[in-house]
Amino acid sequence: MSDNSKYSEEIKYLDEIINLLKQKLEYEKSQLENQKSDLIESRREMWENTTHSSADFDKLTDLNQYLSALQAQTFTYAELAKRISKHEKMIESPYFARIDFTEEGYDDTEKIYIGLFNLMDDKTHEIKVYDWRAPISSIYYRNEVGPVEYKAPAGLIKGNVSLKRQFKISKGKMEYFFDSNINILDEMLMVALSKNMTSKMKTIVETIQKQQDLIIRDLYNDLLVVQGVAGSGKSSVALHRIAYLMYQGLNLKLSANNIIVISPNPLFSKYISNVLPELGEENINEYTFENIFHKLFENKLSMKTKSENFENIITAESEDQRNFLRTCDEFKGSFVFSKIIDRFIDYYEHKLIPFEDVYFNGKIIEKHELSKAFLLSGKLDMPTGKKLKIIESRILEKVRENRIERRSKIEKAVNKLNNHEFETASFTRLLAARETQALAERVRKFTELDSFEVYKKLFSDINIFKKISKNLDLPESIDEIISFTNKALSDPYNIPYADGTALMYMNIKLEGCDLFSSIKQVVVDEAQDYYPIHYYILKNLYRYARFTIVGDVNQSVEKDSSFSLYDDIVSIFNFEKSNKVFLTKSYRSSYEIARFSAKLLGDENFTEFFKRNEEEPALVKINNSLRMQDEIVKTIEKYKSEGFSSIAMICKNRKEASDLYFKLSSKTKVKLIDYLDYDSVLEGTLILPVYLAKGLEFDAVIVYEANDKQYNTKYDKKLLYIACTRALHRLSVFYTGKMTRFLEDLR
C-alpha cells in the first residue's frame, strides 16, 4: 500500500471515529439534561410527599423508598456524566496506536486501535477503540511485529502481529503517524519527553515500556517491590497500575475506596493528583504517615512532619549532632526497636498494669489475681487493650447482677436518716448511679490504655529499658537517646517524627486497628525513606491488602539504604507471592543531565540513559553572593526565553530557600515552596528545599550553593544527586568559594 493510500485510510477511519463520538456526545448530553430534570423532580416530590419528622414512624418507609430511588438516579446521572467526560477527552485524541493482529487458527486480520478508553459502535457492537488496559493492548507494549501471545479471560491467545502503527492526533486532527517494528519507537518517546513540564504529573499511556507494562498488569503477586533509578517512571507506573487495577475492578471487586497511596508529603500528593482523573478514574485516598497518625489518635496527639524532622537534621549545629539525630531515628525505626516495644508490652502486662481487687456491695466481685490471670492466659489472640475491655465488661456485668441487692441496702440506709427531705426512691437511684460510676472509674484505671503514656514509660527508667533490651544490639549512644527522648516527649502536641511512628506501632499492638479494613490495595512511594517499623505499621494497618512498593535506594537521604532494604520488606510482609523488579533506564532527564547525575553518584554503570541530547549541565562559579543573585536572575530569564515555564531553584534546606527567596523576590517573579504551605501551585519559577523536590520534575533546575561547606558528607552527595535529577532539559549548578568535591571530577 502506498503512503497516500495509508494516509487516506487513516484519515477516513479517524473521521468515522470522530463522527461516532459526536453522535454519542449529542445523545448523552440530551440524556443528561433529561436525567437532571428527573432528579430535580424526584427530589421535589420526596420533599412534598414525605414527612420531615423522625417521630412519624408510619412514613419512614415511604421516605426510605424515595431515598433509595434518588440514590439510584444520582448514581446513573454521575455515571453518564463520567462517560461524557471520557468521550470529550477522546474527541481530542481518540487513539494513539494500531496493531494488526491475526489470531492463530483464523484467516481474518483485525485492526486494533488503542486509546485511553474503550469505544463501541452501539449499532454493530464492534469495538472501534480498545482501552490501553484491555488484555489485547498488552501486545502493543510488549511485542514486536511477528508471533505474539497475550493472556485473556478465556486463556492464552496466540497469533501474529503484522503491523504496529503510532499516531499523533491533536484536537481531532491527524498530525502524523508512522509504522514501527519495535515496542515504542524512539521518535514517539522522544516527542513525549521533549515536551515542557506542567504543574501536574502526566499520563504515559502512549509510551509505556515493556518492563513498565509488566509491572502495571501484574495480577499475580501480593507484594510487588519496584526499585527504579531517578527518572525511570516508577511513580507513574505505580499510578497507571492503580488505573489498571480499577479497570479490572469488576473481576477484582475493587473500587477507588479500596485503594490508598502512601505519599512522602502533601506536595507530592498534589503533584500526582491529576493522573487518575486523566485516565478516567476516580481519585483515591492519599495519606502520609502523619495523616495516619492523626487518624489513629483522633487528633488528640500531634507529631512533627517528616519534612520538619529532616530539616532539624540537616540544620543541626554540628556533624556530631546530625549523626546523633540520624542514629536516634535509625534506632527507633529498626527491627530491634520494634522487638523492644513488643517486649515492653509484655513487661507492661506483667508488671505495670495497676490491677486491684474490686469490691461491690460489701464483697469482692473480682480479685486482681483473676483479672491478671485472664490477661496473661494467652487463650485469646487479641491486643492487650481489647482483653482489658473484656475484663472491664465482666466486672461491670457482675456489678449489674448485684445492683438490686445493693440498691435495697442504700434505700434502707436512706430511710434510717431522720428528718430528711429526700424522695427515697429517686435519691436511692442517684446514690446507686454515682456509686456505680465511681466504681467504673476505678476499674478503668487498669482497663483503659493510654498508648502515649505507656510509650513514655518505656523511656522513664533506663534500667528497665536495658533489662528488656537484653541480648539486643543497641547503639553506643543509647543512654543519650533515652535521655533525649524523655525530654522530647514532654509535649503531646509536638511529638518527634520517629517517636510518632514508633508510637503508632505500639498503639496498633496494644489496641489493634480496624480503621482501614476495606483497603485492598496499597501503593507506597519513596520506599527508601522508610524504616522497618513503618512497614510493620503498614502490614498491621492494611491486613487485607496487597502492596505495590516503589523507591530508589540512591535517593535515600535520611539514612543508609541498600538493595537489602527490599529483602527486609519482603521478609516483613511474608506474602506467599511476591516479586522484586528493577527499572534501570532513566527517561526524565536529557542524556547529558542523566549521565552527569549518574557520574556524580558513581552509578553510571548501573543506569541506562535514554538518548535525548540537549545542553551539557553548567557548573557556574561566582565570586560573591550579590553577583550570584544577578547571575541567577540572568539564567532564569535565559531559560524563559528558551520556552521553559517550569524552573526550580533547589536549595539544601528551608532556611537557605527562604533567604534566597527574599533576595530574589525584588528582582524577578519567584514563588517559595515550604513544608508549612502545601497549597502552592507548582508553576513558574520556584524556590524549594531539596527534600520537597523529591519525586517532582522541572524543565530547568538551578542548584544553589553547591560548595564544599554545604555538600560534604555522603548524605549531602545524595541530596545533590536528587537536586540534579529533577531537571528535564537544563541544569545549572551555582557555587561560591570552593566547589563540592563531589563535582570536581565532573568539570
XYZ file of C-alpha atoms in Angstrom:
747
model
C 0.000 0.000 0.000
C 1.349 3.436 -0.959
C 1.899 6.166 1.611
C -1.003 8.156 0.138
C -3.319 5.157 0.423
C -2.237 4.601 4.041
C -2.860 8.255 4.832
C -6.307 8.242 3.170
C -7.244 5.059 5.034
C -6.284 6.512 8.389
C -7.953 9.865 7.767
C -11.144 8.047 6.790
C -11.067 5.960 9.985
C -10.339 8.993 12.162
C -13.286 10.859 10.619
C -15.501 7.836 11.286
C -14.451 7.737 14.949
C -14.852 11.499 15.434
C -18.373 11.349 13.929
C -19.278 8.395 16.144
C -18.058 10.304 19.204
C -20.026 13.403 18.196
C -23.200 11.320 17.840
C -22.618 9.710 21.223
C -21.959 13.041 22.897
C -25.059 14.641 21.394
C -27.229 11.771 22.614
C -25.551 11.516 26.034
C -25.809 15.246 26.728
C -29.531 15.253 25.914
C -29.942 12.231 28.201
C -28.028 14.039 30.921
C -30.382 17.007 30.722
C -33.389 14.696 30.950
C -31.891 12.850 33.926
C -31.106 16.148 35.611
C -34.745 17.256 35.235
C -35.985 13.893 36.539
C -33.632 14.113 39.500
C -34.832 17.603 40.423
C -38.455 16.489 40.089
C -37.842 13.383 42.244
C -36.279 15.494 44.986
C -39.208 17.928 44.886
C -41.688 15.060 45.041
C -39.921 13.495 48.004
C -39.945 16.791 49.844
C -43.629 17.342 49.253
C -44.862 13.803 49.878
C -42.877 12.651 52.873
C -42.771 13.687 56.494
C -39.823 15.597 57.843
C -40.326 14.477 61.376
C -38.484 11.444 62.683
C -41.361 10.897 65.092
C -43.736 9.992 62.248
C -42.770 6.330 62.019
C -45.578 5.428 59.625
C -43.993 7.445 56.841
C -40.373 6.457 57.403
C -40.810 3.538 54.988
C -42.003 5.941 52.296
C -39.002 8.183 52.904
C -36.587 5.257 52.622
C -38.151 4.222 49.321
C -37.733 7.735 47.961
C -34.131 7.864 49.164
C -33.293 4.516 47.525
C -34.788 5.679 44.229
C -32.932 9.004 44.455
C -29.679 7.211 45.174
C -30.099 5.057 42.068
C -30.951 8.095 39.940
C -27.965 10.031 41.276
C -25.644 7.115 40.522
C -26.969 6.803 36.951
C -26.555 10.560 36.443
C -22.957 10.501 37.753
C -22.036 7.516 35.552
C -23.432 9.257 32.473
C -21.514 12.452 33.327
C -18.350 10.368 33.663
C -18.988 8.759 30.245
C -19.453 12.189 28.668
C -16.149 13.348 30.168
C -14.360 10.329 28.665
C -15.862 10.912 25.224
C -14.933 14.614 25.335
C -11.333 13.611 26.012
C -11.464 11.057 23.214
C -12.729 13.542 20.639
C -9.465 15.464 21.146
C -7.333 12.332 20.627
C -9.358 9.115 20.163
C -6.380 6.732 19.943
C -2.603 6.679 19.719
C -1.737 3.269 18.270
C -2.866 0.497 15.941
C -1.850 -3.124 15.681
C -2.958 -5.574 13.007
C -3.487 -8.930 14.695
C -4.289 -12.338 13.235
C -5.333 -14.902 15.822
C -3.887 -18.403 15.440
C -6.312 -20.642 13.555
C -8.114 -17.751 11.842
C -7.556 -16.022 8.484
C -9.084 -12.638 9.304
C -6.732 -9.882 10.407
C -8.217 -7.497 12.979
C -7.239 -3.842 13.118
C -6.896 -2.989 16.814
C -6.883 0.741 17.595
C -5.710 1.610 21.133
C -6.615 4.727 23.136
C -7.309 5.941 26.658
C -10.778 4.368 26.732
C -12.975 1.790 25.024
C -15.269 2.942 22.225
C -18.033 0.703 20.880
C -20.433 1.216 17.989
C -23.786 0.594 19.669
C -25.408 -0.441 16.357
C -22.877 -3.092 15.310
C -21.443 -3.802 18.803
C -17.996 -3.535 17.194
C -15.205 -2.213 19.399
C -13.744 0.699 17.431
C -11.095 1.671 20.011
C -9.673 -0.551 22.738
C -8.789 0.732 26.209
C -4.997 0.709 26.781
C -5.660 -1.611 29.739
C -7.516 -4.236 27.694
C -5.726 -7.611 27.519
C -5.104 -7.382 23.768
C -3.500 -3.918 24.177
C -0.584 -5.527 26.043
C 0.670 -6.743 22.640
C 1.405 -3.153 21.669
C 3.552 -2.525 24.722
C 5.388 -5.836 24.883
C 5.875 -7.203 21.377
C 7.493 -6.504 18.056
C 5.987 -7.401 14.691
C 5.785 -11.190 14.412
C 4.454 -14.060 16.566
C 2.808 -12.883 19.825
C 0.651 -14.103 22.667
C -1.361 -12.473 25.421
C -3.452 -13.511 28.403
C -7.190 -13.011 28.069
C -10.044 -14.046 30.394
C -10.611 -17.018 28.066
C -6.973 -18.120 28.388
C -3.751 -17.681 26.407
C -4.345 -16.222 22.929
C -1.646 -16.716 20.277
C -1.307 -15.077 16.910
C 0.729 -12.786 14.694
C 1.169 -9.002 14.529
C 1.760 -7.759 11.003
C 1.636 -4.020 11.691
C 2.442 -1.606 14.530
C 1.430 1.982 13.861
C 1.681 5.004 16.108
C -0.328 8.218 15.806
C -0.143 11.800 16.896
C -3.697 13.181 16.967
C -4.425 16.594 18.432
C -7.756 18.432 18.616
C -9.310 15.708 16.480
C -6.826 16.192 13.632
C -4.145 13.804 12.409
C -0.703 15.392 12.799
C 1.334 12.372 11.708
C 1.699 8.615 12.016
C 4.454 6.089 11.406
C 4.978 2.342 11.407
C 7.478 0.677 13.703
C 8.867 -2.755 14.345
C 9.837 -2.224 17.965
C 7.863 -1.718 21.147
C 7.679 2.063 21.342
C 9.556 3.878 18.628
C 12.198 6.209 19.990
C 10.731 9.090 17.983
C 7.418 8.828 19.825
C 9.102 8.644 23.198
C 11.403 11.481 22.166
C 8.413 13.701 21.352
C 6.759 12.922 24.690
C 9.924 13.527 26.703
C 10.838 16.706 24.855
C 7.663 18.452 25.976
C 7.820 21.063 28.687
C 6.750 20.286 32.213
C 3.302 21.031 33.604
C 2.268 21.581 37.227
C 0.873 18.040 37.423
C 2.311 14.646 36.603
C 1.374 13.494 33.088
C -0.003 10.175 31.930
C 2.376 7.919 29.990
C -0.043 5.533 28.249
C 1.397 6.342 24.805
C 4.937 5.474 25.825
C 4.712 2.705 28.417
C 7.732 0.438 28.047
C 7.685 -3.358 28.159
C 9.110 -3.663 31.668
C 6.786 -0.935 32.928
C 3.802 -2.705 31.371
C 4.688 -5.959 33.134
C 4.537 -4.111 36.457
C 1.284 -2.345 35.616
C -0.540 -5.543 34.624
C 0.783 -7.819 37.383
C -2.218 -9.536 38.992
C -0.294 -12.487 40.364
C 1.817 -11.092 43.183
C 0.512 -9.947 46.564
C 3.636 -7.824 47.030
C 5.385 -6.029 44.183
C 8.589 -4.166 45.087
C 9.999 -1.833 42.427
C 13.475 -0.308 42.573
C 13.768 2.383 39.934
C 16.568 4.814 39.173
C 15.724 8.524 39.135
C 13.548 9.289 36.119
C 12.631 5.655 35.400
C 8.924 6.411 35.758
C 8.341 4.320 38.884
C 5.768 6.715 40.385
C 3.930 6.987 37.051
C 3.967 3.230 36.685
C 2.520 2.819 40.192
C -0.357 5.193 39.360
C -1.031 3.552 35.990
C -1.037 0.247 37.833
C -3.809 1.609 40.068
C -5.763 2.643 36.956
C -5.284 -0.848 35.528
C -6.459 -2.489 38.752
C -9.541 -0.244 38.802
C -10.214 -1.202 35.169
C -10.165 -4.805 36.383
C -12.457 -3.734 39.211
C -15.401 -5.975 38.360
C -13.212 -9.062 38.481
C -11.203 -7.931 41.500
C -14.152 -6.318 43.331
C -12.048 -3.194 43.579
C -13.092 0.473 43.628
C -11.406 3.783 44.447
C -12.447 3.379 48.104
C -10.440 0.154 48.335
C -7.119 1.707 47.285
C -4.740 4.003 49.133
C -1.443 5.716 48.265
C 1.141 6.424 50.957
C 2.881 9.631 49.833
C 6.023 11.266 51.270
C 4.302 14.638 51.718
C 1.154 16.546 50.692
C 3.075 18.413 47.957
C 3.800 15.149 46.147
C 0.177 14.071 46.630
C -0.919 17.269 44.934
C 1.575 16.755 42.108
C 0.237 13.293 41.200
C -3.429 14.147 41.736
C -4.206 14.622 38.055
C -3.057 11.246 36.715
C -6.030 9.058 37.637
C -8.702 11.591 36.540
C -6.854 11.898 33.199
C -7.108 8.134 32.892
C -10.840 8.331 33.542
C -10.713 7.023 37.106
C -11.735 8.495 40.427
C -9.007 9.865 42.631
C -8.119 7.660 45.552
C -7.247 8.331 49.162
C -3.716 9.606 49.669
C -2.153 9.502 53.107
C 1.151 10.458 54.661
C 2.273 8.757 57.855
C 1.364 11.961 59.646
C -2.218 11.636 58.328
C -2.375 8.047 59.566
C -1.101 9.178 62.985
C -3.846 11.784 63.341
C -6.440 9.253 62.190
C -5.275 6.708 64.779
C -5.184 9.165 67.656
C -8.215 11.226 66.571
C -6.193 14.459 66.725
C -5.660 14.075 70.486
C -1.906 13.982 69.827
C 0.241 15.580 67.160
C 3.581 14.614 65.638
C 6.173 16.578 63.690
C 6.193 16.052 59.958
C 8.781 14.091 58.072
C 9.938 17.338 56.430
C 10.335 19.047 59.811
C 12.322 16.106 61.051
C 14.688 16.169 58.102
C 15.077 19.938 58.343
C 16.104 19.534 62.005
C 18.745 17.004 60.988
C 20.392 18.907 58.155
C 20.399 22.221 60.053
C 21.867 20.757 63.255
C 24.716 22.767 64.760
C 27.415 20.162 64.219
C 28.121 16.960 62.332
C 28.146 15.091 65.650
C 24.642 16.358 66.399
C 23.454 15.406 62.898
C 24.866 11.907 63.307
C 23.227 11.584 66.712
C 19.803 12.567 65.329
C 20.191 10.129 62.438
C 21.251 7.370 64.842
C 18.239 8.147 67.016
C 15.847 7.913 64.045
C 17.511 4.799 62.668
C 17.291 3.035 66.032
C 13.601 3.913 66.532
C 12.797 2.688 63.045
C 14.718 -0.572 63.349
C 13.779 -4.228 63.748
C 15.498 -4.043 67.144
C 13.273 -1.247 68.443
C 10.098 -2.971 67.264
C 11.295 -6.001 69.244
C 11.903 -3.776 72.293
C 8.359 -2.407 72.033
C 6.975 -5.958 71.804
C 8.944 -6.940 74.903
C 7.895 -3.812 76.772
C 4.219 -4.520 76.064
C 4.752 -7.964 77.594
C 6.554 -6.375 80.564
C 3.767 -3.811 80.929
C 1.150 -6.576 81.037
C 3.060 -8.476 83.702
C 4.398 -5.640 85.868
C 2.858 -2.225 85.249
C -0.919 -2.568 84.944
C -2.279 -1.473 88.362
C -4.780 -4.302 88.882
C -6.706 -4.149 92.162
C -9.441 -6.068 93.955
C -12.889 -4.781 93.054
C -15.418 -4.506 95.885
C -19.154 -4.036 95.482
C -21.983 -4.405 97.932
C -19.541 -5.228 100.703
C -17.778 -8.116 98.971
C -15.062 -8.803 96.418
C -16.564 -9.355 92.963
C -13.230 -9.555 91.121
C -9.840 -10.354 92.594
C -6.863 -8.680 90.962
C -5.186 -12.084 90.566
C -8.143 -13.260 88.460
C -8.012 -10.201 86.159
C -4.291 -10.567 85.673
C -4.532 -14.317 85.052
C -7.174 -13.704 82.369
C -4.968 -11.105 80.671
C -1.898 -13.330 80.669
C -3.588 -16.649 79.934
C -2.917 -16.478 76.230
C -6.313 -18.015 75.469
C -7.455 -15.003 73.498
C -5.433 -13.961 70.444
C -6.166 -10.242 70.590
C -4.422 -6.995 71.573
C -3.948 -6.057 75.231
C -6.483 -3.227 75.084
C -9.292 -5.468 73.850
C -8.577 -8.078 76.545
C -8.688 -5.355 79.195
C -12.048 -4.209 77.854
C -13.361 -7.763 78.240
C -12.194 -7.688 81.881
C -13.930 -4.345 82.356
C -17.176 -5.632 80.826
C -17.045 -8.743 83.002
C -16.620 -6.677 86.188
C -19.404 -4.246 85.280
C -21.686 -7.177 84.454
C -21.097 -8.519 87.979
C -22.000 -5.070 89.287
C -25.264 -5.183 87.323
C -26.032 -8.634 88.727
C -25.754 -7.250 92.270
C -27.329 -3.848 91.708
C -30.844 -4.721 93.003
C -29.472 -6.030 96.295
C -27.171 -3.027 96.570
C -29.971 -0.539 95.834
C -32.090 -2.132 98.552
C -29.297 -1.600 101.066
C -28.912 2.029 100.057
C -32.659 2.577 100.322
C -32.696 1.177 103.862
C -29.837 3.462 104.798
C -31.692 6.484 103.397
C -34.849 5.584 105.314
C -32.895 5.487 108.568
C -31.991 9.132 108.169
C -34.013 11.398 110.426
C -35.920 14.396 109.118
C -34.534 14.053 105.589
C -36.188 15.948 102.746
C -35.395 13.361 100.062
C -37.769 11.380 97.909
C -36.436 7.984 98.901
C -36.690 6.099 95.573
C -35.151 8.814 93.389
C -32.421 9.618 95.899
C -31.571 5.928 96.144
C -31.253 5.692 92.369
C -28.998 8.765 92.355
C -26.685 7.379 95.044
C -26.544 3.976 93.355
C -25.710 5.539 89.986
C -22.956 7.697 91.495
C -21.509 4.718 93.309
C -21.510 2.627 90.137
C -19.917 5.472 88.170
C -17.170 5.875 90.782
C -16.551 2.133 90.696
C -16.368 2.121 86.880
C -13.814 4.941 87.007
C -11.657 2.937 89.460
C -11.891 -0.111 87.195
C -10.901 1.928 84.147
C -7.673 2.919 85.882
C -6.415 -0.533 84.983
C -8.607 -1.429 81.969
C -8.070 1.706 79.889
C -4.840 2.171 77.980
C -3.121 5.376 77.001
C -0.542 4.401 74.382
C 1.322 7.685 74.716
C 1.718 7.238 78.486
C 2.821 3.633 78.001
C 5.368 4.750 75.382
C 6.728 7.397 77.774
C 7.127 4.727 80.478
C 9.448 2.839 78.130
C 11.962 5.687 78.408
C 11.266 6.716 82.006
C 13.568 4.130 83.616
C 16.878 3.397 81.915
C 17.359 0.207 83.938
C 14.031 -1.258 82.821
C 14.796 -0.246 79.214
C 18.107 -2.102 79.287
C 16.571 -5.075 81.084
C 14.010 -5.672 78.343
C 16.657 -4.948 75.667
C 18.926 -7.737 76.899
C 20.796 -9.557 74.104
C 19.668 -6.978 71.536
C 22.083 -4.811 69.562
C 21.748 -1.287 70.995
C 23.509 1.854 69.688
C 26.550 3.039 71.629
C 24.690 6.261 72.361
C 21.642 4.507 73.866
C 21.907 6.375 77.191
C 21.843 9.705 75.350
C 18.966 8.508 73.152
C 16.877 7.566 76.216
C 17.598 10.885 77.940
C 16.944 12.862 74.734
C 13.641 11.039 74.135
C 12.471 11.591 77.706
C 12.734 15.332 77.209
C 11.294 15.266 73.681
C 8.105 13.513 74.846
C 7.098 16.281 77.250
C 4.724 17.862 74.720
C 1.951 15.555 73.376
C 1.280 18.025 70.561
C 4.858 18.145 69.332
C 5.985 14.518 69.270
C 9.149 13.902 67.201
C 8.515 12.117 63.896
C 10.481 8.970 64.804
C 8.664 8.671 68.145
C 5.348 9.311 66.412
C 5.846 6.353 64.088
C 7.071 4.126 66.941
C 4.041 5.215 68.979
C 1.784 4.213 66.062
C 3.360 0.758 66.112
C 2.840 0.471 69.873
C -0.755 1.677 69.631
C -1.631 -0.879 66.945
C -0.012 -3.643 69.032
C -1.814 -2.527 72.200
C -5.217 -1.622 70.782
C -5.453 -3.159 67.313
C -6.942 -1.127 64.462
C -9.871 -1.759 62.108
C -9.982 1.697 60.522
C -8.669 0.508 57.170
C -10.213 -2.947 56.857
C -11.804 -2.015 53.484
C -8.443 -1.304 51.832
C -7.402 -3.983 49.331
C -4.525 -2.279 47.502
C -1.783 -0.076 48.958
C 0.819 1.817 46.949
C 3.864 3.124 48.835
C 6.079 5.706 47.115
C 9.600 6.759 48.128
C 10.034 3.398 49.829
C 13.715 4.043 50.583
C 12.861 6.726 53.144
C 11.039 4.370 55.478
C 12.375 2.082 58.173
C 11.288 -1.467 59.028
C 8.904 -0.152 61.702
C 6.994 1.792 59.008
C 6.428 -1.424 57.084
C 5.316 -3.259 60.234
C 2.762 -0.477 60.726
C 1.504 -0.810 57.150
C 1.316 -4.582 57.431
C -0.803 -4.376 60.594
C -2.992 -1.493 59.425
C -3.817 -2.924 55.999
C -4.166 -6.580 56.903
C -6.336 -7.472 53.886
C -4.399 -5.558 51.242
C -1.911 -6.293 48.502
C 1.038 -3.926 48.168
C 2.958 -2.128 45.433
C 6.067 -0.510 46.900
C 8.319 1.727 44.764
C 11.537 3.515 45.613
C 15.154 4.263 44.797
C 17.817 3.500 47.392
C 20.069 6.076 45.717
C 17.654 8.788 46.824
C 17.701 7.866 50.487
C 18.934 10.960 52.299
C 17.896 10.314 55.876
C 19.621 7.002 56.348
C 21.915 4.466 54.760
C 19.951 2.340 52.306
C 20.920 -0.531 50.076
C 19.134 -3.111 47.990
C 18.867 -5.233 51.139
C 16.010 -2.921 52.160
C 13.796 -4.714 49.652
C 14.690 -8.097 51.145
C 13.658 -6.703 54.526
C 10.324 -5.529 53.098
C 9.646 -8.945 51.555
C 10.526 -10.574 54.891
C 8.263 -8.257 56.918
C 5.162 -8.809 54.782
C 5.917 -12.507 54.279
C 3.456 -12.906 51.408
C 3.239 -16.201 49.594
C 3.604 -14.456 46.220
C 5.993 -11.512 45.943
C 8.359 -10.119 43.328
C 11.168 -7.566 43.120
C 11.545 -5.618 39.869
C 14.367 -3.270 38.850
C 13.869 -0.337 36.465
C 17.328 0.725 35.332
C 16.572 3.031 32.395
C 16.194 6.760 33.026
C 13.800 8.721 30.797
C 13.190 12.006 32.606
C 16.368 13.958 32.012
C 18.304 14.631 28.832
C 21.169 12.252 28.142
C 23.675 14.851 29.308
C 21.927 15.572 32.625
C 21.238 11.889 33.340
C 24.863 10.917 32.654
C 26.142 13.838 34.754
C 23.907 12.817 37.689
C 24.888 9.145 37.459
C 28.598 10.040 37.412
C 28.033 12.234 40.464
C 26.614 9.238 42.272
C 29.172 6.815 40.820
C 26.304 4.835 39.338
C 26.784 5.307 35.605
C 27.495 1.618 35.019
C 24.156 0.633 36.552
C 21.932 3.130 34.765
C 20.765 3.104 31.157
C 20.172 6.504 29.587
C 17.559 7.397 27.021
C 19.427 9.167 24.200
C 17.729 12.583 24.171
C 20.550 15.056 23.574
C 20.453 18.631 24.848
C 22.882 21.050 26.526
C 25.541 19.894 28.961
C 24.943 20.886 32.614
C 26.656 24.151 33.563
C 28.923 24.461 36.616
C 28.999 28.171 37.454
C 31.466 29.653 39.926
C 30.540 33.061 41.332
C 32.872 35.263 43.394
C 30.290 36.596 45.819
C 26.660 36.150 46.793
C 25.488 39.520 45.408
C 26.803 38.709 41.974
C 25.281 35.244 42.261
C 21.823 36.729 42.637
C 22.263 38.700 39.391
C 23.615 35.660 37.543
C 20.735 33.504 38.743
C 18.227 36.092 37.501
C 20.003 36.167 34.112
C 19.869 32.371 33.953
C 16.155 32.366 34.793
C 15.450 34.887 32.034
C 17.529 32.821 29.605
C 15.531 29.684 30.416
C 12.261 31.591 29.996
C 13.390 32.883 26.588
C 14.037 29.266 25.561
C 10.397 28.466 26.294
C 10.784 26.778 29.679
C 7.929 27.620 32.025
C 8.807 25.349 34.964
C 12.048 26.475 36.642
C 13.194 25.362 40.088
C 15.937 26.762 42.281
C 16.784 23.945 44.644
C 18.416 24.741 47.972
C 19.767 22.424 50.617
C 17.346 23.426 53.375
C 14.368 25.548 54.248
C 16.327 28.480 55.685
C 18.519 28.717 52.599
C 15.430 28.615 50.361
C 13.712 31.328 52.412
C 16.809 33.572 52.364
C 17.188 33.167 48.606
C 13.520 33.987 48.081
C 13.827 37.309 49.928
C 16.954 38.149 47.962
C 15.412 37.419 44.554
C 11.744 38.381 45.017
C 12.500 42.062 44.347
C 14.440 41.211 41.165
C 12.236 38.606 39.482
C 8.942 36.796 39.962
C 9.569 33.748 42.158
C 7.499 31.536 44.442
C 8.699 29.915 47.701
C 7.595 26.311 48.361
C 7.566 25.497 52.062
C 6.521 22.412 54.037
C 4.173 24.619 56.063
C 2.299 25.609 52.898
C 1.447 22.761 50.557
C -1.206 24.703 48.655
C 1.253 26.308 46.276
C 0.830 25.586 42.577
C 3.937 24.064 41.020
C 4.094 26.557 38.167
C 6.503 29.308 37.202
C 9.826 29.929 38.917
C 10.031 28.143 42.249
C 12.433 28.063 45.184
C 12.312 24.993 47.408
C 14.451 22.780 49.669
C 15.734 19.610 48.058
C 13.735 17.177 50.209
C 10.479 18.702 48.924
C 11.702 18.331 45.344
C 11.864 14.529 45.604
C 9.515 12.902 43.119
C 8.949 16.185 41.241
C 10.414 17.306 37.909
C 11.028 20.652 36.229
C 12.031 21.942 32.784
C 15.098 23.611 34.235
C 16.884 23.360 37.572
C 19.309 25.747 39.265
C 21.159 24.118 42.162
C 22.077 26.800 44.679
C 25.418 26.960 46.527
C 26.923 23.583 45.699
C 30.128 24.379 47.591
C 32.285 22.224 49.838
C 30.719 23.631 53.016
C 27.155 22.850 52.018
C 27.748 19.470 50.402
C 30.497 17.462 52.097
C 29.038 14.214 53.545
C 27.753 11.031 51.935
C 24.214 12.210 52.692
C 24.880 15.564 51.041
C 26.048 13.724 47.935
C 22.639 12.084 47.610
C 20.906 15.419 48.200
C 22.900 16.862 45.317
C 22.012 13.848 43.164
C 18.304 14.331 43.874
C 18.518 18.032 43.018
C 20.254 17.373 39.676
C 17.899 14.579 38.624
C 14.835 16.841 38.883
C 15.831 18.577 35.627
C 14.335 17.551 32.279
C 16.112 19.905 29.847
C 18.522 22.291 31.581
C 20.722 22.116 34.667
C 22.916 24.856 36.169
C 24.896 24.325 39.361
C 25.956 27.561 41.106
C 28.526 27.892 43.868
C 30.726 30.404 45.668
C 34.069 29.555 47.188
C 35.320 26.034 46.638
C 33.224 23.589 44.644
C 31.997 20.485 46.478
C 34.395 17.599 45.993
C 31.563 15.531 44.525
C 31.574 17.706 41.403
C 35.325 18.103 40.913
C 35.659 15.136 38.576
C 32.684 16.248 36.508
C 34.079 19.536 35.217
